[in-house]
mmCIF file of C-alpha atoms and ligand atoms in Angstrom:
data_model
loop_
_atom_site.group_PDB
_atom_site.id
_atom_site.type_symbol
_atom_site.label_atom_id
_atom_site.label_comp_id
_atom_site.label_asym_id
_atom_site.label_seq_id
_atom_site.Cartn_x
_atom_site.Cartn_y
_atom_site.Cartn_z
ATOM 1 C CA MET A 1 -26.845 -125.287 -71.511
ATOM 2 C CA PHE A 2 -27.125 -121.776 -72.903
ATOM 3 C CA GLN A 3 -25.052 -119.046 -71.854
ATOM 4 C CA LEU A 4 -26.174 -115.321 -71.792
ATOM 5 C CA ASN A 5 -24.073 -112.439 -73.544
ATOM 6 C CA GLU A 6 -22.750 -111.275 -70.506
ATOM 7 C CA ASN A 7 -22.201 -108.203 -71.592
ATOM 8 C CA TYR A 8 -25.524 -107.210 -71.314
ATOM 9 C CA LEU A 9 -25.089 -107.874 -67.473
ATOM 10 C CA LYS A 10 -22.441 -105.271 -67.556
ATOM 11 C CA LEU A 11 -24.928 -102.400 -68.671
ATOM 12 C CA PRO A 12 -25.405 -100.279 -65.391
ATOM 13 C CA GLY A 13 -29.326 -99.723 -65.055
ATOM 14 C CA SER A 14 -31.832 -99.308 -67.827
ATOM 15 C CA TYR A 15 -31.627 -97.335 -70.765
ATOM 16 C CA LEU A 16 -31.930 -93.702 -69.663
ATOM 17 C CA PHE A 17 -35.291 -93.012 -71.256
ATOM 18 C CA SER A 18 -36.925 -95.663 -69.769
ATOM 19 C CA THR A 19 -35.453 -95.067 -66.199
ATOM 20 C CA ILE A 20 -36.989 -91.488 -66.512
ATOM 21 C CA GLY A 21 -40.299 -92.949 -67.856
ATOM 22 C CA LYS A 22 -40.537 -95.261 -65.047
ATOM 23 C CA LYS A 23 -40.168 -92.501 -62.449
ATOM 24 C CA VAL A 24 -42.652 -89.920 -63.904
ATOM 25 C CA ASN A 25 -45.098 -92.551 -64.422
ATOM 26 C CA ALA A 26 -44.763 -93.704 -60.751
ATOM 27 C CA TYR A 27 -45.190 -89.803 -59.556
ATOM 28 C CA ALA A 28 -48.167 -89.574 -61.812
ATOM 29 C CA ALA A 29 -49.902 -92.435 -60.965
ATOM 30 C CA ALA A 30 -49.159 -91.352 -57.143
ATOM 31 C CA HIS A 31 -50.294 -87.645 -57.963
ATOM 32 C CA PRO A 32 -52.794 -88.008 -60.735
ATOM 33 C CA GLU A 33 -54.395 -84.324 -59.916
ATOM 34 C CA LYS A 34 -51.104 -82.969 -61.226
ATOM 35 C CA LYS A 35 -50.494 -81.489 -64.648
ATOM 36 C CA ILE A 36 -47.004 -82.873 -65.177
ATOM 37 C CA ILE A 37 -45.108 -81.287 -68.169
ATOM 38 C CA ARG A 38 -42.733 -83.408 -70.179
ATOM 39 C CA LEU A 39 -39.717 -81.810 -71.715
ATOM 40 C CA GLY A 40 -37.137 -84.781 -71.213
ATOM 41 C CA ILE A 41 -37.035 -87.276 -74.107
ATOM 42 C CA GLY A 42 -36.838 -85.291 -77.174
ATOM 43 C CA ASP A 43 -40.127 -86.724 -78.744
ATOM 44 C CA VAL A 44 -41.853 -84.419 -81.075
ATOM 45 C CA THR A 45 -45.842 -83.210 -80.316
ATOM 46 C CA GLN A 46 -46.656 -81.655 -83.542
ATOM 47 C CA PRO A 47 -48.769 -83.679 -86.077
ATOM 48 C CA LEU A 48 -47.454 -84.810 -89.447
ATOM 49 C CA ALA A 49 -47.276 -81.939 -91.900
ATOM 50 C CA PRO A 50 -50.468 -81.912 -94.502
ATOM 51 C CA ALA A 51 -48.141 -83.043 -97.456
ATOM 52 C CA ILE A 52 -46.827 -86.046 -95.535
ATOM 53 C CA ILE A 53 -50.351 -86.964 -94.892
ATOM 54 C CA GLU A 54 -51.527 -86.778 -98.280
ATOM 55 C CA ALA A 55 -48.762 -88.778 -99.477
ATOM 56 C CA MET A 56 -49.462 -91.405 -97.120
ATOM 57 C CA HIS A 57 -53.034 -91.639 -97.783
ATOM 58 C CA LYS A 58 -51.692 -92.082 -101.570
ATOM 59 C CA ALA A 59 -49.854 -94.896 -100.753
ATOM 60 C CA VAL A 60 -52.056 -96.573 -98.775
ATOM 61 C CA ASP A 61 -54.262 -96.761 -101.470
ATOM 62 C CA GLU A 62 -52.071 -97.984 -103.856
ATOM 63 C CA MET A 63 -51.409 -100.683 -101.176
ATOM 64 C CA GLY A 64 -54.874 -101.152 -101.639
ATOM 65 C CA LYS A 65 -54.769 -102.579 -105.381
ATOM 66 C CA ALA A 66 -53.285 -105.344 -106.820
ATOM 67 C CA GLU A 67 -51.386 -102.880 -109.733
ATOM 68 C CA THR A 68 -50.067 -100.777 -107.183
ATOM 69 C CA PHE A 69 -49.402 -103.191 -104.280
ATOM 70 C CA HIS A 70 -45.739 -103.513 -102.828
ATOM 71 C CA GLY A 71 -44.259 -106.222 -101.084
ATOM 72 C CA TYR A 72 -40.951 -106.190 -99.871
ATOM 73 C CA ALA A 73 -38.878 -103.000 -100.445
ATOM 74 C CA PRO A 74 -35.583 -103.049 -102.295
ATOM 75 C CA ASP A 75 -32.568 -103.644 -99.756
ATOM 76 C CA LEU A 76 -31.400 -100.183 -99.578
ATOM 77 C CA GLY A 77 -34.734 -98.764 -99.851
ATOM 78 C CA TYR A 78 -36.802 -97.357 -102.717
ATOM 79 C CA GLU A 79 -34.996 -95.373 -105.347
ATOM 80 C CA PHE A 80 -37.637 -92.509 -105.279
ATOM 81 C CA LEU A 81 -36.738 -91.650 -101.751
ATOM 82 C CA ARG A 82 -32.482 -92.189 -102.280
ATOM 83 C CA ASN A 83 -32.635 -89.856 -105.129
ATOM 84 C CA ALA A 84 -34.676 -87.148 -103.213
ATOM 85 C CA ILE A 85 -32.141 -87.501 -100.327
ATOM 86 C CA ALA A 86 -28.924 -87.574 -102.838
ATOM 87 C CA GLU A 87 -30.647 -84.294 -104.498
ATOM 88 C CA ASN A 88 -31.772 -82.350 -101.624
ATOM 89 C CA ASP A 89 -29.862 -83.338 -98.402
ATOM 90 C CA TYR A 90 -26.619 -83.468 -100.795
ATOM 91 C CA LYS A 91 -26.104 -82.114 -104.056
ATOM 92 C CA SER A 92 -27.797 -79.181 -103.491
ATOM 93 C CA ARG A 93 -25.371 -78.451 -100.776
ATOM 94 C CA GLY A 94 -22.419 -79.389 -102.841
ATOM 95 C CA CYS A 95 -21.407 -82.846 -101.083
ATOM 96 C CA GLU A 96 -20.969 -85.874 -103.154
ATOM 97 C CA VAL A 97 -23.090 -88.536 -102.131
ATOM 98 C CA ALA A 98 -24.761 -90.826 -104.614
ATOM 99 C CA ALA A 99 -28.044 -92.296 -104.128
ATOM 100 C CA ASP A 100 -26.806 -96.092 -104.038
ATOM 101 C CA GLU A 101 -24.544 -94.881 -100.935
ATOM 102 C CA ILE A 102 -27.867 -94.112 -99.024
ATOM 103 C CA PHE A 103 -29.321 -96.899 -96.937
ATOM 104 C CA ILE A 104 -33.234 -96.316 -95.799
ATOM 105 C CA SER A 105 -34.089 -97.586 -92.364
ATOM 106 C CA ASP A 106 -36.557 -97.117 -89.880
ATOM 107 C CA GLY A 107 -34.428 -94.452 -87.637
ATOM 108 C CA ALA A 108 -31.021 -92.995 -86.329
ATOM 109 C CA LYS A 109 -31.359 -94.596 -83.283
ATOM 110 C CA CYS A 110 -31.108 -98.123 -84.616
ATOM 111 C CA ASP A 111 -28.509 -97.408 -87.075
ATOM 112 C CA SER A 112 -26.139 -95.703 -84.552
ATOM 113 C CA GLY A 113 -26.892 -98.956 -82.320
ATOM 114 C CA ASN A 114 -25.981 -101.115 -85.122
ATOM 115 C CA ILE A 115 -23.395 -99.676 -87.176
ATOM 116 C CA GLN A 116 -20.825 -100.774 -84.390
ATOM 117 C CA GLU A 117 -21.214 -104.421 -85.868
ATOM 118 C CA ILE A 118 -19.330 -104.234 -89.049
ATOM 119 C CA PHE A 119 -16.027 -103.244 -87.117
ATOM 120 C CA SER A 120 -13.872 -105.479 -84.922
ATOM 121 C CA ARG A 121 -14.767 -106.061 -81.384
ATOM 122 C CA ASP A 122 -11.226 -104.840 -80.888
ATOM 123 C CA ASN A 123 -11.679 -101.154 -82.117
ATOM 124 C CA LYS A 124 -11.431 -98.674 -79.519
ATOM 125 C CA ILE A 125 -14.222 -96.045 -79.610
ATOM 126 C CA ALA A 126 -14.246 -92.202 -78.386
ATOM 127 C CA VAL A 127 -17.214 -90.516 -77.692
ATOM 128 C CA CYS A 128 -18.065 -86.799 -76.432
ATOM 129 C CA ASP A 129 -19.107 -86.672 -72.664
ATOM 130 C CA PRO A 130 -21.605 -86.117 -72.301
ATOM 131 C CA VAL A 131 -23.294 -88.257 -75.146
ATOM 132 C CA TYR A 132 -26.574 -89.540 -76.791
ATOM 133 C CA PRO A 133 -26.384 -93.345 -74.262
ATOM 134 C CA VAL A 134 -26.816 -95.641 -77.669
ATOM 135 C CA TYR A 135 -23.367 -95.166 -78.691
ATOM 136 C CA VAL A 136 -21.888 -96.145 -75.403
ATOM 137 C CA ASP A 137 -24.391 -99.175 -74.680
ATOM 138 C CA SER A 138 -24.570 -100.704 -78.102
ATOM 139 C CA ASN A 139 -20.814 -101.051 -77.533
ATOM 140 C CA VAL A 140 -20.953 -102.301 -74.436
ATOM 141 C CA MET A 141 -23.517 -105.164 -75.614
ATOM 142 C CA ALA A 142 -20.666 -105.767 -77.998
ATOM 143 C CA GLY A 143 -18.517 -106.350 -75.680
ATOM 144 C CA ARG A 144 -16.108 -103.579 -76.697
ATOM 145 C CA THR A 145 -15.681 -101.101 -73.979
ATOM 146 C CA GLY A 146 -14.199 -102.829 -71.002
ATOM 147 C CA THR A 147 -15.192 -102.643 -67.417
ATOM 148 C CA TYR A 148 -17.356 -100.362 -65.939
ATOM 149 C CA ASP A 149 -15.961 -98.004 -63.025
ATOM 150 C CA LYS A 150 -19.243 -97.118 -60.795
ATOM 151 C CA GLU A 151 -17.343 -94.632 -59.060
ATOM 152 C CA THR A 152 -16.231 -92.344 -62.279
ATOM 153 C CA GLU A 153 -19.017 -93.775 -64.311
ATOM 154 C CA THR A 154 -16.777 -94.667 -66.776
ATOM 155 C CA TRP A 155 -15.690 -97.774 -69.078
ATOM 156 C CA SER A 156 -12.097 -98.647 -69.046
ATOM 157 C CA ASP A 157 -11.601 -99.172 -72.961
ATOM 158 C CA VAL A 158 -13.682 -95.847 -73.688
ATOM 159 C CA ILE A 159 -11.765 -92.727 -74.868
ATOM 160 C CA TYR A 160 -14.260 -89.616 -73.146
ATOM 161 C CA MET A 161 -13.957 -86.641 -74.935
ATOM 162 C CA PRO A 162 -15.147 -83.967 -72.351
ATOM 163 C CA CYS A 163 -17.503 -81.328 -73.781
ATOM 164 C CA VAL A 164 -17.689 -78.721 -71.024
ATOM 165 C CA ALA A 165 -17.967 -75.198 -71.102
ATOM 166 C CA GLU A 166 -14.710 -74.521 -70.866
ATOM 167 C CA ASN A 167 -14.059 -75.862 -74.419
ATOM 168 C CA GLY A 168 -17.553 -74.520 -75.639
ATOM 169 C CA PHE A 169 -18.973 -78.030 -75.281
ATOM 170 C CA ALA A 170 -16.634 -79.067 -78.100
ATOM 171 C CA PRO A 171 -14.525 -82.070 -78.103
ATOM 172 C CA GLU A 172 -10.876 -81.675 -78.456
ATOM 173 C CA LEU A 173 -8.401 -84.143 -80.379
ATOM 174 C CA PRO A 174 -8.338 -87.243 -77.864
ATOM 175 C CA LYS A 175 -5.049 -87.671 -76.484
ATOM 176 C CA GLN A 176 -5.099 -91.678 -77.124
ATOM 177 C CA THR A 177 -5.895 -92.721 -81.071
ATOM 178 C CA PRO A 178 -9.364 -93.857 -81.243
ATOM 179 C CA ASP A 179 -10.575 -96.346 -84.082
ATOM 180 C CA LEU A 180 -14.141 -95.146 -84.075
ATOM 181 C CA ILE A 181 -15.139 -91.655 -83.329
ATOM 182 C CA TYR A 182 -18.861 -90.792 -82.351
ATOM 183 C CA LEU A 183 -19.656 -87.103 -83.437
ATOM 184 C CA CYS A 184 -23.432 -85.896 -82.954
ATOM 185 C CA PHE A 185 -23.835 -81.895 -84.232
ATOM 186 C CA PRO A 186 -26.191 -80.328 -83.727
ATOM 187 C CA ASN A 187 -25.005 -81.971 -80.186
ATOM 188 C CA ASN A 188 -27.471 -84.288 -78.279
ATOM 189 C CA PRO A 189 -27.431 -83.635 -75.620
ATOM 190 C CA THR A 190 -25.638 -79.952 -75.158
ATOM 191 C CA GLY A 191 -27.075 -78.286 -78.141
ATOM 192 C CA ALA A 192 -23.885 -77.173 -79.023
ATOM 193 C CA THR A 193 -22.619 -77.048 -82.676
ATOM 194 C CA ILE A 194 -19.117 -76.533 -84.061
ATOM 195 C CA THR A 195 -18.163 -74.745 -87.323
ATOM 196 C CA LYS A 196 -17.060 -76.310 -90.579
ATOM 197 C CA ALA A 197 -13.438 -75.490 -90.179
ATOM 198 C CA GLN A 198 -13.622 -77.500 -86.661
ATOM 199 C CA LEU A 199 -15.227 -80.269 -88.484
ATOM 200 C CA GLN A 200 -12.787 -80.209 -91.276
ATOM 201 C CA GLU A 201 -9.992 -80.962 -88.370
ATOM 202 C CA TRP A 202 -11.713 -84.227 -87.269
ATOM 203 C CA VAL A 203 -11.885 -85.075 -91.079
ATOM 204 C CA ASP A 204 -8.222 -84.536 -91.439
ATOM 205 C CA TYR A 205 -7.582 -86.472 -87.812
ATOM 206 C CA ALA A 206 -9.420 -89.525 -88.847
ATOM 207 C CA ASN A 207 -7.943 -89.628 -92.543
ATOM 208 C CA LYS A 208 -4.448 -89.051 -90.560
ATOM 209 C CA VAL A 209 -5.038 -92.086 -88.155
ATOM 210 C CA GLY A 210 -6.992 -94.420 -89.962
ATOM 211 C CA ALA A 211 -9.999 -93.689 -87.806
ATOM 212 C CA VAL A 212 -13.812 -93.687 -89.046
ATOM 213 C CA ILE A 213 -16.057 -91.312 -87.698
ATOM 214 C CA ILE A 214 -19.728 -91.873 -87.389
ATOM 215 C CA TYR A 215 -21.435 -88.650 -87.884
ATOM 216 C CA ASP A 216 -24.781 -88.266 -86.249
ATOM 217 C CA ALA A 217 -26.436 -85.322 -87.906
ATOM 218 C CA ALA A 218 -30.177 -86.061 -86.763
ATOM 219 C CA TYR A 219 -30.723 -82.372 -85.677
ATOM 220 C CA GLU A 220 -29.299 -80.801 -88.935
ATOM 221 C CA ALA A 221 -32.651 -79.089 -89.891
ATOM 222 C CA TYR A 222 -32.226 -77.001 -86.351
ATOM 223 C CA ILE A 223 -29.410 -75.041 -87.939
ATOM 224 C CA ALA A 224 -29.462 -71.469 -87.951
ATOM 225 C CA GLU A 225 -26.242 -70.046 -88.320
ATOM 226 C CA ALA A 226 -24.480 -70.156 -91.493
ATOM 227 C CA ASP A 227 -21.155 -71.560 -90.645
ATOM 228 C CA VAL A 228 -22.310 -74.372 -89.133
ATOM 229 C CA PRO A 229 -22.109 -77.539 -91.534
ATOM 230 C CA HIS A 230 -25.164 -79.681 -92.331
ATOM 231 C CA SER A 231 -23.512 -82.815 -93.243
ATOM 232 C CA ILE A 232 -19.756 -84.248 -92.651
ATOM 233 C CA TYR A 233 -19.541 -84.429 -96.173
ATOM 234 C CA GLU A 234 -19.439 -80.704 -96.774
ATOM 235 C CA CYS A 235 -15.587 -81.461 -95.601
ATOM 236 C CA GLU A 236 -12.684 -82.255 -97.832
ATOM 237 C CA GLY A 237 -11.941 -86.063 -97.616
ATOM 238 C CA ALA A 238 -14.941 -86.794 -95.246
ATOM 239 C CA ARG A 239 -15.751 -89.661 -97.899
ATOM 240 C CA THR A 240 -12.769 -92.170 -96.747
ATOM 241 C CA CYS A 241 -13.316 -91.730 -93.348
ATOM 242 C CA ALA A 242 -17.127 -90.425 -92.400
ATOM 243 C CA ILE A 243 -20.273 -92.540 -91.989
ATOM 244 C CA GLU A 244 -23.080 -90.277 -91.589
ATOM 245 C CA LEU A 245 -26.661 -90.980 -89.622
ATOM 246 C CA ARG A 246 -29.558 -88.967 -90.487
ATOM 247 C CA SER A 247 -33.270 -89.210 -88.961
ATOM 248 C CA PHE A 248 -36.491 -88.215 -90.204
ATOM 249 C CA SER A 249 -37.940 -88.039 -86.605
ATOM 250 C CA LYS A 250 -36.519 -84.260 -85.474
ATOM 251 C CA ASN A 251 -37.019 -82.626 -89.029
ATOM 252 C CA ALA A 252 -40.557 -84.019 -90.146
ATOM 253 C CA GLY A 253 -42.065 -85.296 -86.708
ATOM 254 C CA PHE A 254 -41.117 -89.194 -87.808
ATOM 255 C CA THR A 255 -40.651 -90.392 -84.382
ATOM 256 C CA GLY A 256 -43.984 -92.724 -84.510
ATOM 257 C CA VAL A 257 -43.621 -93.013 -88.097
ATOM 258 C CA ARG A 258 -39.888 -94.545 -88.097
ATOM 259 C CA LEU A 259 -37.411 -93.496 -90.622
ATOM 260 C CA GLY A 260 -34.034 -92.758 -91.047
ATOM 261 C CA PHE A 261 -31.093 -93.260 -93.358
ATOM 262 C CA THR A 262 -27.301 -94.265 -93.252
ATOM 263 C CA VAL A 263 -24.955 -92.959 -95.871
ATOM 264 C CA VAL A 264 -21.575 -95.224 -96.635
ATOM 265 C CA PRO A 265 -19.521 -93.874 -99.263
ATOM 266 C CA LYS A 266 -18.073 -96.401 -101.370
ATOM 267 C CA ASP A 267 -14.281 -94.758 -100.820
ATOM 268 C CA LEU A 268 -14.601 -95.567 -97.323
ATOM 269 C CA LYS A 269 -12.425 -98.688 -97.200
ATOM 270 C CA CYS A 270 -9.881 -100.916 -94.673
ATOM 271 C CA GLY A 271 -7.574 -102.294 -96.813
ATOM 272 C CA ASP A 272 -9.438 -103.175 -100.194
ATOM 273 C CA VAL A 273 -12.711 -103.757 -98.359
ATOM 274 C CA ALA A 274 -15.446 -101.530 -98.637
ATOM 275 C CA LEU A 275 -17.373 -100.662 -95.521
ATOM 276 C CA HIS A 276 -20.359 -100.018 -98.060
ATOM 277 C CA SER A 277 -20.551 -103.517 -98.946
ATOM 278 C CA LEU A 278 -20.222 -105.200 -95.447
ATOM 279 C CA TRP A 279 -23.126 -102.836 -94.273
ATOM 280 C CA ALA A 280 -25.022 -103.743 -97.690
ATOM 281 C CA ARG A 281 -24.676 -107.079 -96.405
ATOM 282 C CA ARG A 282 -26.099 -106.643 -93.099
ATOM 283 C CA HIS A 283 -28.671 -104.494 -94.319
ATOM 284 C CA GLY A 284 -29.576 -107.370 -96.701
ATOM 285 C CA THR A 285 -29.345 -109.916 -94.216
ATOM 286 C CA LYS A 286 -31.309 -108.579 -90.841
ATOM 287 C CA TYR A 287 -33.437 -105.839 -92.388
ATOM 288 C CA ASN A 288 -36.500 -105.851 -94.393
ATOM 289 C CA GLY A 289 -36.856 -102.201 -95.272
ATOM 290 C CA ALA A 290 -38.937 -99.482 -94.071
ATOM 291 C CA PRO A 291 -42.733 -99.656 -95.240
ATOM 292 C CA TYR A 292 -43.704 -98.327 -98.713
ATOM 293 C CA ILE A 293 -46.016 -96.139 -97.013
ATOM 294 C CA VAL A 294 -43.481 -94.538 -94.619
ATOM 295 C CA GLN A 295 -41.187 -94.371 -97.971
ATOM 296 C CA ARG A 296 -43.611 -92.187 -99.615
ATOM 297 C CA ALA A 297 -44.178 -90.155 -96.665
ATOM 298 C CA GLY A 298 -40.297 -89.493 -96.449
ATOM 299 C CA GLU A 299 -40.272 -88.733 -99.784
ATOM 300 C CA ALA A 300 -42.988 -86.024 -99.646
ATOM 301 C CA VAL A 301 -40.654 -83.900 -96.902
ATOM 302 C CA TYR A 302 -38.759 -82.928 -100.250
ATOM 303 C CA SER A 303 -41.541 -81.685 -101.990
ATOM 304 C CA GLU A 304 -41.966 -78.082 -102.070
ATOM 305 C CA ALA A 305 -45.137 -78.369 -100.000
ATOM 306 C CA GLY A 306 -43.324 -80.442 -97.564
ATOM 307 C CA LYS A 307 -40.431 -78.203 -97.316
ATOM 308 C CA ALA A 308 -42.270 -75.207 -96.580
ATOM 309 C CA GLN A 309 -44.904 -76.801 -94.172
ATOM 310 C CA LEU A 310 -41.618 -78.239 -92.585
ATOM 311 C CA LYS A 311 -39.820 -75.251 -92.085
ATOM 312 C CA GLU A 312 -42.882 -73.770 -90.295
ATOM 313 C CA GLN A 313 -43.067 -76.843 -87.842
ATOM 314 C CA VAL A 314 -39.160 -76.466 -87.141
ATOM 315 C CA ALA A 315 -39.446 -72.739 -86.508
ATOM 316 C CA TYR A 316 -42.572 -73.461 -84.184
ATOM 317 C CA TYR A 317 -39.645 -75.739 -82.176
ATOM 318 C CA MET A 318 -37.347 -73.024 -82.281
ATOM 319 C CA LYS A 319 -39.443 -70.672 -80.745
ATOM 320 C CA ASN A 320 -39.641 -72.811 -77.985
ATOM 321 C CA ALA A 321 -36.344 -73.454 -77.780
ATOM 322 C CA HIS A 322 -35.761 -69.554 -77.742
ATOM 323 C CA TYR A 323 -38.536 -68.992 -74.999
ATOM 324 C CA ILE A 324 -36.878 -71.536 -72.705
ATOM 325 C CA LEU A 325 -33.499 -70.022 -73.461
ATOM 326 C CA ASN A 326 -34.125 -66.624 -72.902
ATOM 327 C CA GLY A 327 -36.556 -67.117 -70.113
ATOM 328 C CA LEU A 328 -34.009 -69.138 -68.087
ATOM 329 C CA ARG A 329 -31.123 -66.976 -68.873
ATOM 330 C CA ASP A 330 -33.180 -63.791 -67.558
ATOM 331 C CA ALA A 331 -34.357 -65.805 -64.327
ATOM 332 C CA GLY A 332 -30.696 -66.053 -63.421
ATOM 333 C CA PHE A 333 -29.890 -69.491 -64.836
ATOM 334 C CA THR A 334 -26.587 -70.605 -66.722
ATOM 335 C CA VAL A 335 -28.016 -72.076 -70.067
ATOM 336 C CA SER A 336 -26.431 -72.991 -73.443
ATOM 337 C CA GLY A 337 -27.960 -74.648 -76.482
ATOM 338 C CA GLY A 338 -31.068 -73.479 -78.313
ATOM 339 C CA VAL A 339 -29.920 -71.976 -80.901
ATOM 340 C CA ASN A 340 -29.283 -74.127 -83.706
ATOM 341 C CA ALA A 341 -30.626 -77.098 -81.597
ATOM 342 C CA PRO A 342 -34.085 -77.980 -79.982
ATOM 343 C CA TYR A 343 -31.945 -78.652 -76.766
ATOM 344 C CA ILE A 344 -31.190 -76.470 -74.165
ATOM 345 C CA TRP A 345 -28.484 -77.224 -71.389
ATOM 346 C CA LEU A 346 -28.692 -75.941 -68.309
ATOM 347 C CA LYS A 347 -26.398 -75.873 -65.087
ATOM 348 C CA ALA A 348 -28.262 -77.118 -62.053
ATOM 349 C CA PRO A 349 -28.740 -74.432 -59.646
ATOM 350 C CA ASN A 350 -27.410 -74.329 -56.165
ATOM 351 C CA GLY A 351 -24.703 -76.745 -56.258
ATOM 352 C CA MET A 352 -27.385 -79.483 -57.018
ATOM 353 C CA THR A 353 -26.526 -82.698 -58.908
ATOM 354 C CA SER A 354 -28.428 -83.370 -62.058
ATOM 355 C CA TRP A 355 -30.553 -86.324 -60.728
ATOM 356 C CA GLU A 356 -31.277 -83.747 -57.193
ATOM 357 C CA PHE A 357 -32.413 -81.025 -59.999
ATOM 358 C CA PHE A 358 -34.909 -83.663 -61.869
ATOM 359 C CA ASP A 359 -36.594 -84.864 -58.387
ATOM 360 C CA TYR A 360 -36.543 -81.496 -57.433
ATOM 361 C CA LEU A 361 -38.585 -80.283 -60.446
ATOM 362 C CA LEU A 362 -40.748 -83.081 -60.897
ATOM 363 C CA GLU A 363 -41.992 -82.670 -57.344
ATOM 364 C CA LYS A 364 -41.952 -79.207 -57.004
ATOM 365 C CA VAL A 365 -43.236 -77.735 -60.290
ATOM 366 C CA ASN A 366 -44.121 -80.860 -61.867
ATOM 367 C CA VAL A 367 -41.696 -80.323 -64.999
ATOM 368 C CA VAL A 368 -39.792 -83.427 -66.435
ATOM 369 C CA GLY A 369 -36.370 -82.722 -68.159
ATOM 370 C CA THR A 370 -33.289 -85.160 -68.535
ATOM 371 C CA PRO A 371 -30.394 -85.156 -66.317
ATOM 372 C CA GLY A 372 -27.363 -84.653 -67.559
ATOM 373 C CA ALA A 373 -25.583 -87.593 -65.770
ATOM 374 C CA GLY A 374 -27.652 -89.725 -67.906
ATOM 375 C CA PHE A 375 -25.623 -88.540 -70.725
ATOM 376 C CA GLY A 376 -22.094 -88.987 -68.955
ATOM 377 C CA PRO A 377 -20.036 -87.757 -66.079
ATOM 378 C CA SER A 378 -19.348 -84.782 -67.386
ATOM 379 C CA GLY A 379 -23.203 -83.985 -67.393
ATOM 380 C CA GLU A 380 -23.316 -84.352 -63.650
ATOM 381 C CA THR A 381 -24.335 -80.968 -62.858
ATOM 382 C CA TYR A 382 -26.165 -80.325 -65.628
ATOM 383 C CA PHE A 383 -29.588 -80.884 -67.055
ATOM 384 C CA ARG A 384 -31.439 -80.840 -70.314
ATOM 385 C CA LEU A 385 -34.919 -79.522 -71.638
ATOM 386 C CA THR A 386 -36.298 -80.318 -74.974
ATOM 387 C CA ALA A 387 -38.177 -77.491 -77.231
ATOM 388 C CA PHE A 388 -40.316 -80.468 -78.923
ATOM 389 C CA GLY A 389 -43.355 -79.880 -76.224
ATOM 390 C CA SER A 390 -46.343 -77.500 -77.385
ATOM 391 C CA TYR A 391 -45.705 -73.661 -77.610
ATOM 392 C CA GLU A 392 -48.290 -73.477 -74.287
ATOM 393 C CA ASN A 393 -46.702 -75.994 -72.186
ATOM 394 C CA THR A 394 -43.210 -74.816 -72.918
ATOM 395 C CA VAL A 395 -44.388 -71.108 -71.571
ATOM 396 C CA GLU A 396 -46.016 -72.697 -68.871
ATOM 397 C CA ALA A 397 -42.845 -75.038 -67.623
ATOM 398 C CA VAL A 398 -40.575 -72.130 -68.113
ATOM 399 C CA ASP A 399 -42.705 -69.665 -65.962
ATOM 400 C CA ARG A 400 -42.863 -72.494 -63.128
ATOM 401 C CA ILE A 401 -39.005 -72.959 -63.254
ATOM 402 C CA ARG A 402 -38.799 -69.256 -62.911
ATOM 403 C CA HIS A 403 -40.260 -69.237 -59.653
ATOM 404 C CA ILE A 404 -39.010 -71.759 -58.263
HETATM 405 C C1 LIG B 501 -33.570 -88.001 -77.021
HETATM 406 O O1 LIG B 501 -34.213 -87.533 -76.409
HETATM 407 O O2 LIG B 501 -32.168 -87.974 -76.544
HETATM 408 C C2 LIG B 501 -33.930 -88.706 -77.952
HETATM 409 O O3 LIG B 501 -35.270 -88.350 -78.477
HETATM 410 C C3 LIG B 501 -33.946 -89.872 -78.273
HETATM 411 C C4 LIG B 501 -33.730 -90.372 -79.293
HETATM 412 O O4 LIG B 501 -34.004 -90.019 -80.395
HETATM 413 O O5 LIG B 501 -33.930 -92.068 -79.567
#
């Protein structure tokens, strides 16, 4: 008789954004006359930039002719895209990352969930609290997190690094030594950032204790301040301790197109085994590559026209972020984030829990956000709003919340 992977049974509830989706759909079905504004999941709303559409059309035409047709993509992804990434995301920032250290994928969510597979089940993970739920859930599925305590909403074998107002929503080095450290900056969900000097401390720490940092830089395009690092490889020594995850979802609107990449430097080793070779083995075995059309779309992100158009798109969303941040601050809410990130983190008012505030906003003003508790116990009294809506809806949502 077959048996289940019982680790799945330990997972409390469904995936955060599925739970929210179900609640909102049920409310919408019961109240079809209401205009619900969705600022919950960080899903983009602006159309793909013209340079990207043009590249996709051209690639579609190529696929329609025998001479230019493409079948399976190369294991790591097409060289034209990896070269563009190495040049624009790394070399131009003084980071040493070679094109053959870049693995193209269908997005950072999959990579952030899959990367734990190349590590021993005995490894101890450290996560920020609150945190993007995929990092923890994927380690639960792998049996790495111990037992779940319903009271504290924590796992016995996970090191939690609270990111709270008192520490500026920046994690402190943990007292217990981890093997894998998940960091995400600019942060999802708090929208906080850390400086290059702060990130350097993490890199030095990881090299000292022999840990690997899994660095999620999905929101780097939203960085506005000078001292905030765009890549962990801006720090000295990162090549021997860090893997970086990147996405095209937020900087180029690819949430429905699907494209991302992971950097595994060849200097990152356990004894004399390079993690690069393990990830390459996994990639080659379990993945057949992002579609040619999509990789051509990714290449267009780095064209001159693409860069200019996407700069405008990011500015559009950041105008929303500033509107939410300033509008709610003026209305007396305690708010942060929204300066180098498309997320605003606000304290639920009047001592409400985050789920109480979620229900209250949905029912009273028909605005959807994400309850902080869904990201971890330190999010219990917080709430996340995304800047990825349309400007008109963002203005309307802020006005509705202001008047509650
Ligand atoms: C979020 O809302 O946290 C993200 O959009 C989810 C994701 O990127 O998978």
